[in-house]
Coordinates of C-alpha atoms in Angstrom, one line a residue:
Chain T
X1 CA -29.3 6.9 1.8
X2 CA -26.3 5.7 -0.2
X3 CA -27.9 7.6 -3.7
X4 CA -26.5 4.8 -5.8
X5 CA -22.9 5.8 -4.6
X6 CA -20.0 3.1 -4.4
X7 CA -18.6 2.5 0.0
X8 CA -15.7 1.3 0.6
X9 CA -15.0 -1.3 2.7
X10 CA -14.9 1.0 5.8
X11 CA -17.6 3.5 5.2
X12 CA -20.1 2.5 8.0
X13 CA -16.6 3.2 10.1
X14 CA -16.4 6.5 8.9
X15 CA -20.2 7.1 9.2
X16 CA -20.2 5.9 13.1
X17 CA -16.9 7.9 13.5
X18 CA -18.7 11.3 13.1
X19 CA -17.3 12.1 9.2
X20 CA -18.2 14.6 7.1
X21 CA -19.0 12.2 3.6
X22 CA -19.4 13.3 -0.1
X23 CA -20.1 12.3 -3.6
X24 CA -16.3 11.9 -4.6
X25 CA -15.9 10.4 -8.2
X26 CA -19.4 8.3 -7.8
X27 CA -17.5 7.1 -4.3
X28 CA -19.1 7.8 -1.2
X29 CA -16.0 9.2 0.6
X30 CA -14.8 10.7 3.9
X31 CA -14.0 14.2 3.3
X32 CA -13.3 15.3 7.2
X33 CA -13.3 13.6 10.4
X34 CA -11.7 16.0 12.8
X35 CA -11.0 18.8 10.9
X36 CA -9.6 19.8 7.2
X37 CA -6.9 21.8 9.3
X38 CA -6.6 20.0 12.4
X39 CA -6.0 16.6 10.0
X40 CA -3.2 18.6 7.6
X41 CA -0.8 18.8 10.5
X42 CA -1.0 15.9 11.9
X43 CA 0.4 15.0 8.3
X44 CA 2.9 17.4 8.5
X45 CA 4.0 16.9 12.0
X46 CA 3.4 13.7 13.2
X47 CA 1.1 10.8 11.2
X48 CA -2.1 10.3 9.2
X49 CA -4.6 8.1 7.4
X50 CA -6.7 8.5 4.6
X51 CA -9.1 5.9 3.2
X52 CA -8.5 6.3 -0.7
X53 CA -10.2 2.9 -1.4
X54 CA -11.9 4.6 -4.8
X55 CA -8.9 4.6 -6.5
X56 CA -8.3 1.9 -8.7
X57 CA -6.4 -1.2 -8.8
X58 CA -5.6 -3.0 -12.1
X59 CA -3.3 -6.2 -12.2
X60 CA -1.5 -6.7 -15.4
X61 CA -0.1 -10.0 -15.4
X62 CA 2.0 -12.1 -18.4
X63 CA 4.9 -12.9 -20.3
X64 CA 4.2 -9.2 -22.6
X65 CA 3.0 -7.3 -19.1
X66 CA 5.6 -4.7 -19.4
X67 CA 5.0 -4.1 -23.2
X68 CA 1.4 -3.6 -22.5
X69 CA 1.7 -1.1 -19.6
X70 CA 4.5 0.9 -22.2
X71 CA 2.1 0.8 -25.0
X72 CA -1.1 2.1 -22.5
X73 CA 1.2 5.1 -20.7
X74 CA 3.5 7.5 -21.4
X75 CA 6.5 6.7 -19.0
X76 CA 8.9 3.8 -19.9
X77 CA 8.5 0.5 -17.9
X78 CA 11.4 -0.8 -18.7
X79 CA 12.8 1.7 -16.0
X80 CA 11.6 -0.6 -13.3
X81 CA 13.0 -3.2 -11.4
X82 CA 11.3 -5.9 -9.3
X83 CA 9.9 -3.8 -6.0
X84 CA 9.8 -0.7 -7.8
X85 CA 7.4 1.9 -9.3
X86 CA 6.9 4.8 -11.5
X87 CA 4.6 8.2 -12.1
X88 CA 3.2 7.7 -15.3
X89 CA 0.3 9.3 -17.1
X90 CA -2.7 7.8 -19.8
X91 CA -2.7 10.2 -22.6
X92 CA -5.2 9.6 -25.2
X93 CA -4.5 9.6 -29.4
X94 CA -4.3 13.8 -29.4
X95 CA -1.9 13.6 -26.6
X96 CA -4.3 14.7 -23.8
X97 CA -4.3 13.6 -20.1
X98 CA -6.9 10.5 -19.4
X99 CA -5.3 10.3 -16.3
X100 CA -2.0 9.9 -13.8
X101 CA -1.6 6.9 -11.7
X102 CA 1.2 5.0 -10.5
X103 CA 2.3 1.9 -11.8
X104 CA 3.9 -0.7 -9.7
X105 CA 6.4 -3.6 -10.7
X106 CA 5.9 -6.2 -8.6
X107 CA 8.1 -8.9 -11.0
X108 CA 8.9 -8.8 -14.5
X109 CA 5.7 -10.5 -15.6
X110 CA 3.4 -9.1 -12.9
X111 CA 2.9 -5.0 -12.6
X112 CA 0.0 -3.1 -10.6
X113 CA -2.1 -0.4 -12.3
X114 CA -3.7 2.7 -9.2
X115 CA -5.6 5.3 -11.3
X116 CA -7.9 7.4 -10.2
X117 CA -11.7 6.8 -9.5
X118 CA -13.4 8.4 -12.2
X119 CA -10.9 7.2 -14.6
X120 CA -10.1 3.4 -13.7
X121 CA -12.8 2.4 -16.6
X122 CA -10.9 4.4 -19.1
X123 CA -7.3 3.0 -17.7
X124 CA -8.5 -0.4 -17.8
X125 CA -9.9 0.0 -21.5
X126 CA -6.6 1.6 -22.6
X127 CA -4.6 -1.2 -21.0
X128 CA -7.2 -3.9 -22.4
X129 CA -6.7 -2.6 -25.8
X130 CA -2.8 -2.3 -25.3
X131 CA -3.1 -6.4 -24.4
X132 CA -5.3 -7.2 -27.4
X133 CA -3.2 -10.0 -29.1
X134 CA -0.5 -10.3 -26.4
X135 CA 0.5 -12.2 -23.7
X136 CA -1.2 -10.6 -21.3
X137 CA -4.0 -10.1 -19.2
X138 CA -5.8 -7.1 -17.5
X139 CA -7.9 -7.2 -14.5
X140 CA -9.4 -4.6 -12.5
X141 CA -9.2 -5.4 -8.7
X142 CA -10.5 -2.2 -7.5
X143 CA -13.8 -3.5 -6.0
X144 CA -12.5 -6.3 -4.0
X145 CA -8.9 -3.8 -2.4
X146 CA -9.1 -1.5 0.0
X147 CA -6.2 1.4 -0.2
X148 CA -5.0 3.5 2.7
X149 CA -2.8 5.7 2.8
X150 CA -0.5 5.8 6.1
X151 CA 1.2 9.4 5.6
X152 CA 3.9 11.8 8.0
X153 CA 6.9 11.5 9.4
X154 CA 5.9 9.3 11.7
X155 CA 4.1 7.1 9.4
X156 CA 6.6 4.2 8.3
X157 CA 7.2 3.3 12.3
X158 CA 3.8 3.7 13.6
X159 CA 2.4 1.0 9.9
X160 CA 4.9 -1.5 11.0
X161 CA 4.5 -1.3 14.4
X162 CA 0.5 -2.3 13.7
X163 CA 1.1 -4.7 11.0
X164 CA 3.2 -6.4 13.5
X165 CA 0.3 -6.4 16.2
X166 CA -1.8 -7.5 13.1
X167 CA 1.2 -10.7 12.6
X168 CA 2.5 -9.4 9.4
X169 CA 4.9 -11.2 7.4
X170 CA 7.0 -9.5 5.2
X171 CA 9.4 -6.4 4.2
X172 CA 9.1 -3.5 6.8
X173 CA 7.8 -0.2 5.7
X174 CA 11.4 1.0 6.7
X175 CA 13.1 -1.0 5.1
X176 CA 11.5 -0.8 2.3
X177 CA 12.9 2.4 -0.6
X178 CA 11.2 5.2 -1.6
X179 CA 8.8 4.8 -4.5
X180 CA 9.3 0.6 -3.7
X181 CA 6.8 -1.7 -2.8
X182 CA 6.8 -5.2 -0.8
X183 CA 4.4 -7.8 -0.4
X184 CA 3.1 -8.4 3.0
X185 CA 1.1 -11.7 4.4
X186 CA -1.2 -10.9 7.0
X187 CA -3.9 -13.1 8.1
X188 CA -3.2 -15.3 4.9
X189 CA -3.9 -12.5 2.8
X190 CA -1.4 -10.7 0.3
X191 CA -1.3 -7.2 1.1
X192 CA 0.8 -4.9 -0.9
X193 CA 2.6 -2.3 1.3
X194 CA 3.5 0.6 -1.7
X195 CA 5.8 3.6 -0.5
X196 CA 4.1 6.4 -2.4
X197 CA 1.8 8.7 -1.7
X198 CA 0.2 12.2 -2.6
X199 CA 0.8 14.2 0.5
X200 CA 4.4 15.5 0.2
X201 CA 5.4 13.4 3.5
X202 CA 6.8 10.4 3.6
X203 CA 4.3 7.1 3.9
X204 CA 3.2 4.4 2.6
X205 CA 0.0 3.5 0.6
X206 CA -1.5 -0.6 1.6
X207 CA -3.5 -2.2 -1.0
X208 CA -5.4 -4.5 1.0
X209 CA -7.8 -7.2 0.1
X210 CA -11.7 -5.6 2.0
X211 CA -11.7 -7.9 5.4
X212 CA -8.6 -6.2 6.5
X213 CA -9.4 -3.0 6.0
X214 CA -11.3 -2.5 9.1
X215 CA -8.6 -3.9 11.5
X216 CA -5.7 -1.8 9.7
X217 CA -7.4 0.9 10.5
X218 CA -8.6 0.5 13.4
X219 CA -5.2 -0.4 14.6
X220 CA -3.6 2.5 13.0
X221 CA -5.7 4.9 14.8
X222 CA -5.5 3.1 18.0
X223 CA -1.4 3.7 17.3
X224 CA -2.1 7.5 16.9
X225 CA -2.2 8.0 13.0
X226 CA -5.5 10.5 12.7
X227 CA -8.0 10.3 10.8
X228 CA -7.8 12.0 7.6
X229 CA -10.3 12.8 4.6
X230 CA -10.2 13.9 1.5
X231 CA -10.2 18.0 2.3
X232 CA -6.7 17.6 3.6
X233 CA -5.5 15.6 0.9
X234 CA -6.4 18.0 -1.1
X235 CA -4.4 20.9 0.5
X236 CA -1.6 18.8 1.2
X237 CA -1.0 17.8 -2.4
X238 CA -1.6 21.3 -3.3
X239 CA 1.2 22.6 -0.8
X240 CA 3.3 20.6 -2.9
X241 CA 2.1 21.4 -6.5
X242 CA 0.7 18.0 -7.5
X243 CA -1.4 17.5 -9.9
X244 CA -5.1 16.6 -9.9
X245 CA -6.9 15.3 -12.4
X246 CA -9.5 16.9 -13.1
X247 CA -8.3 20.2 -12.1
X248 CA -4.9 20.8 -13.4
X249 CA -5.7 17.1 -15.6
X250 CA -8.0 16.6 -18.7
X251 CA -7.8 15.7 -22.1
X252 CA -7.7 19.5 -23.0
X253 CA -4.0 19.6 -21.3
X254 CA -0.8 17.8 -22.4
X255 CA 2.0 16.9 -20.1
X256 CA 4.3 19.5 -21.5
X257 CA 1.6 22.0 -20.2
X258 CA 1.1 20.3 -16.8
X259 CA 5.6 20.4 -16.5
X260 CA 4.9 16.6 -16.7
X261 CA 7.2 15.9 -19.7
X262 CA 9.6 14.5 -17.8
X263 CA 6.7 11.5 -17.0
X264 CA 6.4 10.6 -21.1
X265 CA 9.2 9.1 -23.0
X266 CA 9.4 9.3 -26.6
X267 CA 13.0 7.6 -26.7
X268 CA 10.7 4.4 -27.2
X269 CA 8.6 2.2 -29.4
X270 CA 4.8 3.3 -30.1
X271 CA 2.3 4.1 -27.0
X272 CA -1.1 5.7 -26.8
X273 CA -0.5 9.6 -27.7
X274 CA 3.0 9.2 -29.1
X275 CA 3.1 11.2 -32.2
X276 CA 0.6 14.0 -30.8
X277 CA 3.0 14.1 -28.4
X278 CA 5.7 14.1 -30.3
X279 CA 4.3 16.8 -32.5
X280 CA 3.2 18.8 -29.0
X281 CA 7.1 18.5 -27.6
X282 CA 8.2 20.3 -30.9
X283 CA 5.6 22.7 -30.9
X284 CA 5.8 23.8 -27.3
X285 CA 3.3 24.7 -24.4
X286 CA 1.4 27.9 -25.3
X287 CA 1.0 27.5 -21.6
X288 CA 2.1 25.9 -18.7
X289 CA 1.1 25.5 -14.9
X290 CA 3.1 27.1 -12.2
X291 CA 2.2 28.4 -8.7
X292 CA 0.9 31.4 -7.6
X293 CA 1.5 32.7 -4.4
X294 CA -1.2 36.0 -3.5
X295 CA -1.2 38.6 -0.8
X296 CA -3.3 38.8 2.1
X297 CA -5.6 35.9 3.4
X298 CA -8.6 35.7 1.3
X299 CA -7.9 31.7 -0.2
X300 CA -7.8 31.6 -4.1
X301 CA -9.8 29.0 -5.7
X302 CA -9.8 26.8 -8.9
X303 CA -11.5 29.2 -12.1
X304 CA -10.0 32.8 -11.1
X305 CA -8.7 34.8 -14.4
X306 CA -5.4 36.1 -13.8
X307 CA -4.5 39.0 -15.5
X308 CA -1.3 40.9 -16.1
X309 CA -0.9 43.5 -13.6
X310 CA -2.6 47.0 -14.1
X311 CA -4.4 45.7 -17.5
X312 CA -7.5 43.5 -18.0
X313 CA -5.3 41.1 -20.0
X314 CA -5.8 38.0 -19.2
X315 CA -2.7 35.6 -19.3
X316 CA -4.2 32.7 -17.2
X317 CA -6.6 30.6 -15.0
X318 CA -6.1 28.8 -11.6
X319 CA -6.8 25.2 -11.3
X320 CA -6.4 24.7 -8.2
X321 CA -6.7 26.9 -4.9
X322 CA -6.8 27.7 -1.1
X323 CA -4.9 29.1 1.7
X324 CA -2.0 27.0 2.7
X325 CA -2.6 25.6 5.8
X326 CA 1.2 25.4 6.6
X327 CA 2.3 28.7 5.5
X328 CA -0.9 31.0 6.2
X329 CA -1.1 32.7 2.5
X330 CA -3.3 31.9 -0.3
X331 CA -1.6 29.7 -2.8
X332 CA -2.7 28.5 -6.1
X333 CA -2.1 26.6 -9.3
X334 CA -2.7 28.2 -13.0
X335 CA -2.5 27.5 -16.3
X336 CA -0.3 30.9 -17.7
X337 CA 0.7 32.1 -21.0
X338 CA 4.3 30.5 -22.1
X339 CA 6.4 34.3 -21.7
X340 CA 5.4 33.6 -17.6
X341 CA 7.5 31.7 -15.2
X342 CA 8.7 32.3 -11.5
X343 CA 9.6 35.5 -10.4
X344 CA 6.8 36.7 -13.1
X345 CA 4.0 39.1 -10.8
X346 CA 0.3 39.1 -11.9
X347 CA -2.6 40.0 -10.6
X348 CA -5.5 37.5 -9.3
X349 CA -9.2 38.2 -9.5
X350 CA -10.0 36.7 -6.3
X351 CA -13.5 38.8 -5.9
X352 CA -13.3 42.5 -5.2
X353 CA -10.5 44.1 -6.1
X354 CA -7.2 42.5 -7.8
X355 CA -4.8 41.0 -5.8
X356 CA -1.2 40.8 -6.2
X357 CA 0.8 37.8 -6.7
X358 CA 3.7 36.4 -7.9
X359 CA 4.9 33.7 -10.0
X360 CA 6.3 30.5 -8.0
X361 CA 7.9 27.0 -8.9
X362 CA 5.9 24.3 -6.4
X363 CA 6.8 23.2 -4.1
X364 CA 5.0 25.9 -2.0
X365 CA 6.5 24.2 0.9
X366 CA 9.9 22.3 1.8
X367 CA 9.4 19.1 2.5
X368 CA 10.5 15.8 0.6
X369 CA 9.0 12.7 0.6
X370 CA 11.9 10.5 0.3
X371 CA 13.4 11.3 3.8
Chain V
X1 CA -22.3 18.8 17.7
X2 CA -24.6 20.3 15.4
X3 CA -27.7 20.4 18.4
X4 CA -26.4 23.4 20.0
X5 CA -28.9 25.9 19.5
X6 CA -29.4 28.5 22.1
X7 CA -32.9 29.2 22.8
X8 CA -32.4 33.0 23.7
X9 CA -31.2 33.4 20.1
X10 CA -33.0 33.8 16.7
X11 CA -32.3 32.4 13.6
X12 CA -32.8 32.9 10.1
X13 CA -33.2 30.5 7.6
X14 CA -29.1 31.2 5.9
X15 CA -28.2 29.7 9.3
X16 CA -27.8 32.9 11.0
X17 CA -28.1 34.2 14.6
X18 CA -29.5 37.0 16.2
X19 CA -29.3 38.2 19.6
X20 CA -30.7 41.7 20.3
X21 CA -28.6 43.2 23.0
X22 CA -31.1 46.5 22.9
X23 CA -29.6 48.8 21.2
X24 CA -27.6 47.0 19.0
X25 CA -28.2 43.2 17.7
X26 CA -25.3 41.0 17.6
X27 CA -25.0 38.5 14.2
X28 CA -23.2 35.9 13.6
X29 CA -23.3 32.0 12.1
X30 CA -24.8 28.8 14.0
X31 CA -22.7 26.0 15.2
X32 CA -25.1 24.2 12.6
X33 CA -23.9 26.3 9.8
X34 CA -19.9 26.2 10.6
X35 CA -19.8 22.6 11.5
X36 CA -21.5 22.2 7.6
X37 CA -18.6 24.5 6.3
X38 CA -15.3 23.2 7.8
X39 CA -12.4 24.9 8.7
X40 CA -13.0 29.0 8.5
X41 CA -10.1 30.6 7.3
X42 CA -11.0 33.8 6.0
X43 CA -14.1 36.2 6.8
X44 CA -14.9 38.8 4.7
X45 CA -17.3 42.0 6.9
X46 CA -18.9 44.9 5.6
X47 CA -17.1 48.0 6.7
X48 CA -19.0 50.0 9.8
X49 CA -21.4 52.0 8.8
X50 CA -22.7 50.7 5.9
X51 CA -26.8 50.8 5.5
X52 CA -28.1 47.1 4.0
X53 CA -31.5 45.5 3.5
X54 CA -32.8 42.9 4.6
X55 CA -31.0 39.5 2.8
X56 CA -28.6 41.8 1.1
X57 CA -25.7 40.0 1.0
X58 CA -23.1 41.6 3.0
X59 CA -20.0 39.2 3.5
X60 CA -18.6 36.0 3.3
X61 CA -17.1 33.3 5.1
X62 CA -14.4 31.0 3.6
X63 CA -13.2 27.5 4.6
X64 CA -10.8 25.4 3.4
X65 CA -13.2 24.1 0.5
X66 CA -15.9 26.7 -0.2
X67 CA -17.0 30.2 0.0
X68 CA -20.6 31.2 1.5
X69 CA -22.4 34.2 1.5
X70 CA -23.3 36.2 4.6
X71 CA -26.5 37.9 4.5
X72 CA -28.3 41.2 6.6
X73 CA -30.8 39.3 9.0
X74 CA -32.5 42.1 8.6
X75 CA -32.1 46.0 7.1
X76 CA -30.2 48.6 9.0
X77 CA -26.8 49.9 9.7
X78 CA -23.4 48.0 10.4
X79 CA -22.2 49.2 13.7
X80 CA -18.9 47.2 14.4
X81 CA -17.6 44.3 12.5
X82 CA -15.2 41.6 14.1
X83 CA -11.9 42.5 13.5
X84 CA -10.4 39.5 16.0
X85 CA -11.9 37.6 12.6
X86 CA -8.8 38.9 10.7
X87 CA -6.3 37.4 12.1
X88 CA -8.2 34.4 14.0
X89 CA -11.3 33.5 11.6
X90 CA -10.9 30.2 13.5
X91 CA -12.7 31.4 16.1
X92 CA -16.1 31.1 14.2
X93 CA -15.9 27.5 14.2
X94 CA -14.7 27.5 17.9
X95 CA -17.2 29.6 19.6
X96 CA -19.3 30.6 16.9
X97 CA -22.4 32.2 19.5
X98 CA -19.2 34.1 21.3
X99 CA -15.8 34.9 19.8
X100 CA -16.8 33.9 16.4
X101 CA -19.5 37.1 16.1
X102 CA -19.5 38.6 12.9
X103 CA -21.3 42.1 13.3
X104 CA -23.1 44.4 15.1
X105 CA -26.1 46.1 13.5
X106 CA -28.7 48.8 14.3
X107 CA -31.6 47.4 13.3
X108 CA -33.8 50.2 10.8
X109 CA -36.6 49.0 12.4
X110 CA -36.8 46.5 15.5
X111 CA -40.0 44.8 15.2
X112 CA -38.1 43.3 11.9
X113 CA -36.7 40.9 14.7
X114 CA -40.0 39.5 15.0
X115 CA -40.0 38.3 11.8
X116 CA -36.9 35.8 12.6
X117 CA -37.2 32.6 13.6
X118 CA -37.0 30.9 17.1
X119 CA -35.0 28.4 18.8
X120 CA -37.6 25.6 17.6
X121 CA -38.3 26.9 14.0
X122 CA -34.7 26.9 13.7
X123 CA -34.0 23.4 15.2
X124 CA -37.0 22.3 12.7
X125 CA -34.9 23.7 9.5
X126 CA -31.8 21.9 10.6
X127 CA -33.4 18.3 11.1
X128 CA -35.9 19.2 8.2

């Protein structure tokens, strides 16, 4: 009943729990349990947990690891310290978006690759390629690790609190930075406890080897973190402007478009992209993404033109849309024409007649995951 | 969740219900249909007194990750539309055979209602 599609290592969980699952990224994921809104607050106000186990884990381990994951990405890993990780983006050889991931240092000759599912093959080939004739080898882990994602402001007390009950040994989520990551034994297996995430709150991500997925989370929702699938993910990163690839993402779209420039460094030796990139820095976006905040309730959605107010010019397309579950209004993210930025109004063609919005610079709402 | 499916209703096959309250027939969508579309958070009605045929589509119903159509169960003219939907389109997925009614119609021509599916047909569509 599967179709051929990939299950985690808690999907007959998720299946006996009463969710909602979907064909995500050849993945067989949850996308609701309770409720896309009902599982949005309970990020916002209290605690979470998603099962993002399709995402991708690649190890690159060896004495040239660093030089491998510089010469694969756009950001500079020379940046990182031991315990410590970085947003960085795959850009192919025209300078175009593969994908964005995270990239973990876990010691100087040991770093942690997390792309996303429909693009882990393509990380893993530009990271194999990067390690041809160096010290260094690439493996992808993804089958064999679980990932959830523990995620509000409750999140970093109620994860420690179970990997207690569970006899973890190791860092504390609290005590561990923003953006840091620890290694955790439990049960004698290595469990990586990573505090990032894609929701806007503060959290933590566990990379956890398959056997203890299913008493992690078990535990976590017996502690009171709710269930969360993928539809809230969604409009949680969305409320904060993030990027998905995909949607805002693709090889069509450099980082200077996407406002990611600050994610590729050219003030380094050669990686993947480099001189289109260099070339495209020079050159300039001939369009960028920003938010769009619209009147009314009516949700906009990914594909609407936007047009400059009064005229059937059109100056852009959304990416990305709904109606912000925190704030009530519909709320968007669009590709617009360079002479556009906040404060800017256009008008969205959101079926029926136009509707007004205005230019906005996400986040849509406050909140900072670093607290 | 999905089960509920009052026999003293009819059904179409866009996962609609009927009940004809005599001179008027209430519409709106099956607990079937908004547990399969998620959070509602905007419904879009046709404005009273609009004539519509039969399957014309007349509205739509938005959740969090789609947008469905509504369509006429069956031809005649829009009496009243929901307008407790505005501001609370939530209440289609929390009542959606009370609060969460859409519209009232006139049907053009009653035995039309015939034509609809019962409690069983419907319950046969959903576990079909």
């Amino acid at each position: 009943m599967d179709d051929g599609l990939r299950t985690t290592a808690l999907t007959a969980h998720h299946r006996a729990a009463g969710a909602k699952l979907a064909a995500f990224a050849g993945w067989s994921m949850p996308i609701s349990f309770s409720g896309t809104l009902a599982e949005h607050r309970a990020v916002r106000d209290d605690v979470g947990v998603f099962d993002v186990s399709h995402l991708g884990t690649v190890w690159i381990e060896g004495p040239d690891a660093a030089e491998v994951v510089g010469r694969a990405f756009t950001n500079d890993p020379a940046r990182l310290t031991d315990g410590s990780s970085q947003y960085t983006l795959c850009c192919d050889e025209q300078g175009g978006v593969v994908d964005d991931l995270i990239v973990y240092r876990l010691a100087a000759e040991r770093f942690v690759a997390v792309p996303n599912a429909a693009n882990t093959a393509d990380v893993v080939a530009a990271l194999t390629t990067a390690a041809q004739g160096r010290a260094a080898r690439v493996a992808d882990a993804s089958t064999d690790v679980a990932v959830l994602a523990v995620q509000g402001p409750r999140s970093l007390e109620v994860a420690d609190q179970v990997l207690a009950m569970l006899g973890a040994a190791g860092t504390p989520a609290t005590d561990t930075e923003p953006l840091g990551v620890a290694t955790v034994e439990v049960r004698g297996a290595a469990l990586l406890l990573c505090r990032t995430g894609y929701t806007g709150e503060r959290g933590v991500e566990l990379l956890v080897p398959g056997e203890v997925a299913a008493p992690l989370w078990e535990g976590l929702g017996a502690a009171g973190a709710v269930a969360c699938g993928l539809g809230a993910r969604d409009t949680l990163r969305l409320e904060m402007g993030y990027p998905l690839h995909g949607n805002e993402l693709s090889t069509s779209r450099t980082p200077y478009e996407a406002r990611l420039g600050w994610a590729v460094r050219l003030d380094r030796g050669a990686f993947r992209g480099r001189e289109a990139l260099v070339a495209a820095k020079e050159r300039g976006p001939t369009q960028r993404l920003w938010g769009l905040v619209a009147d009314g309730r009516r949700p906009a959605r990914a594909g609407l033109a936007v047009r400059r107010p009064g005229t059937d010019e059109v100056v852009g397309t959304t990416t990305s849309g709904s109606l912000s579950p925190t704030l009530g209004v519909p709320i968007a993210l669009a590709y617009l024409d360079a002479d556009l930025g906040p404060g800017a109004q256009v008008e969205l063609d959101v079926r029926g007649p136009p509707t007004d919005a205005e230019v906005v610079r996400p986040p849509f709402v406050t909140s900072d995951p670093r607290t | 969740m999905s089960e509920e499916i009052p026999s003293t209703l009819r059904y179409t096959e866009q996962h609609e219900w009927v009940r004809d309250d005599g001179e008027v027939i209430v519409v709106g969508i099956t607990a079937f249909a908004q547990d399969q579309l998620g959070d509602v958070v905007y419904v879009d009605l046709p404005t009273p007194g609009a004539a519509v045929e039969a399957g014309q589509a007349f509205g739509e119903v938005e959740s969090t990750k789609s947008v469905s159509d509504l369509y006429a169960p069956v031809a005649g003219e829009i009496v009243e539309r929901n307008e407790e939907l505005d501001d609370r389109p939530e209440l289609v997925n929390a009542d959606p055979y009370g609060e969460g009614w859409l519209v009232t119609m006139a049907p053009a021509d009653r035995t039309a209602l015939e034509g609809l599916l019962d409690a069983a047909a419907y319950r046969q569509l959903t576990e079909g």
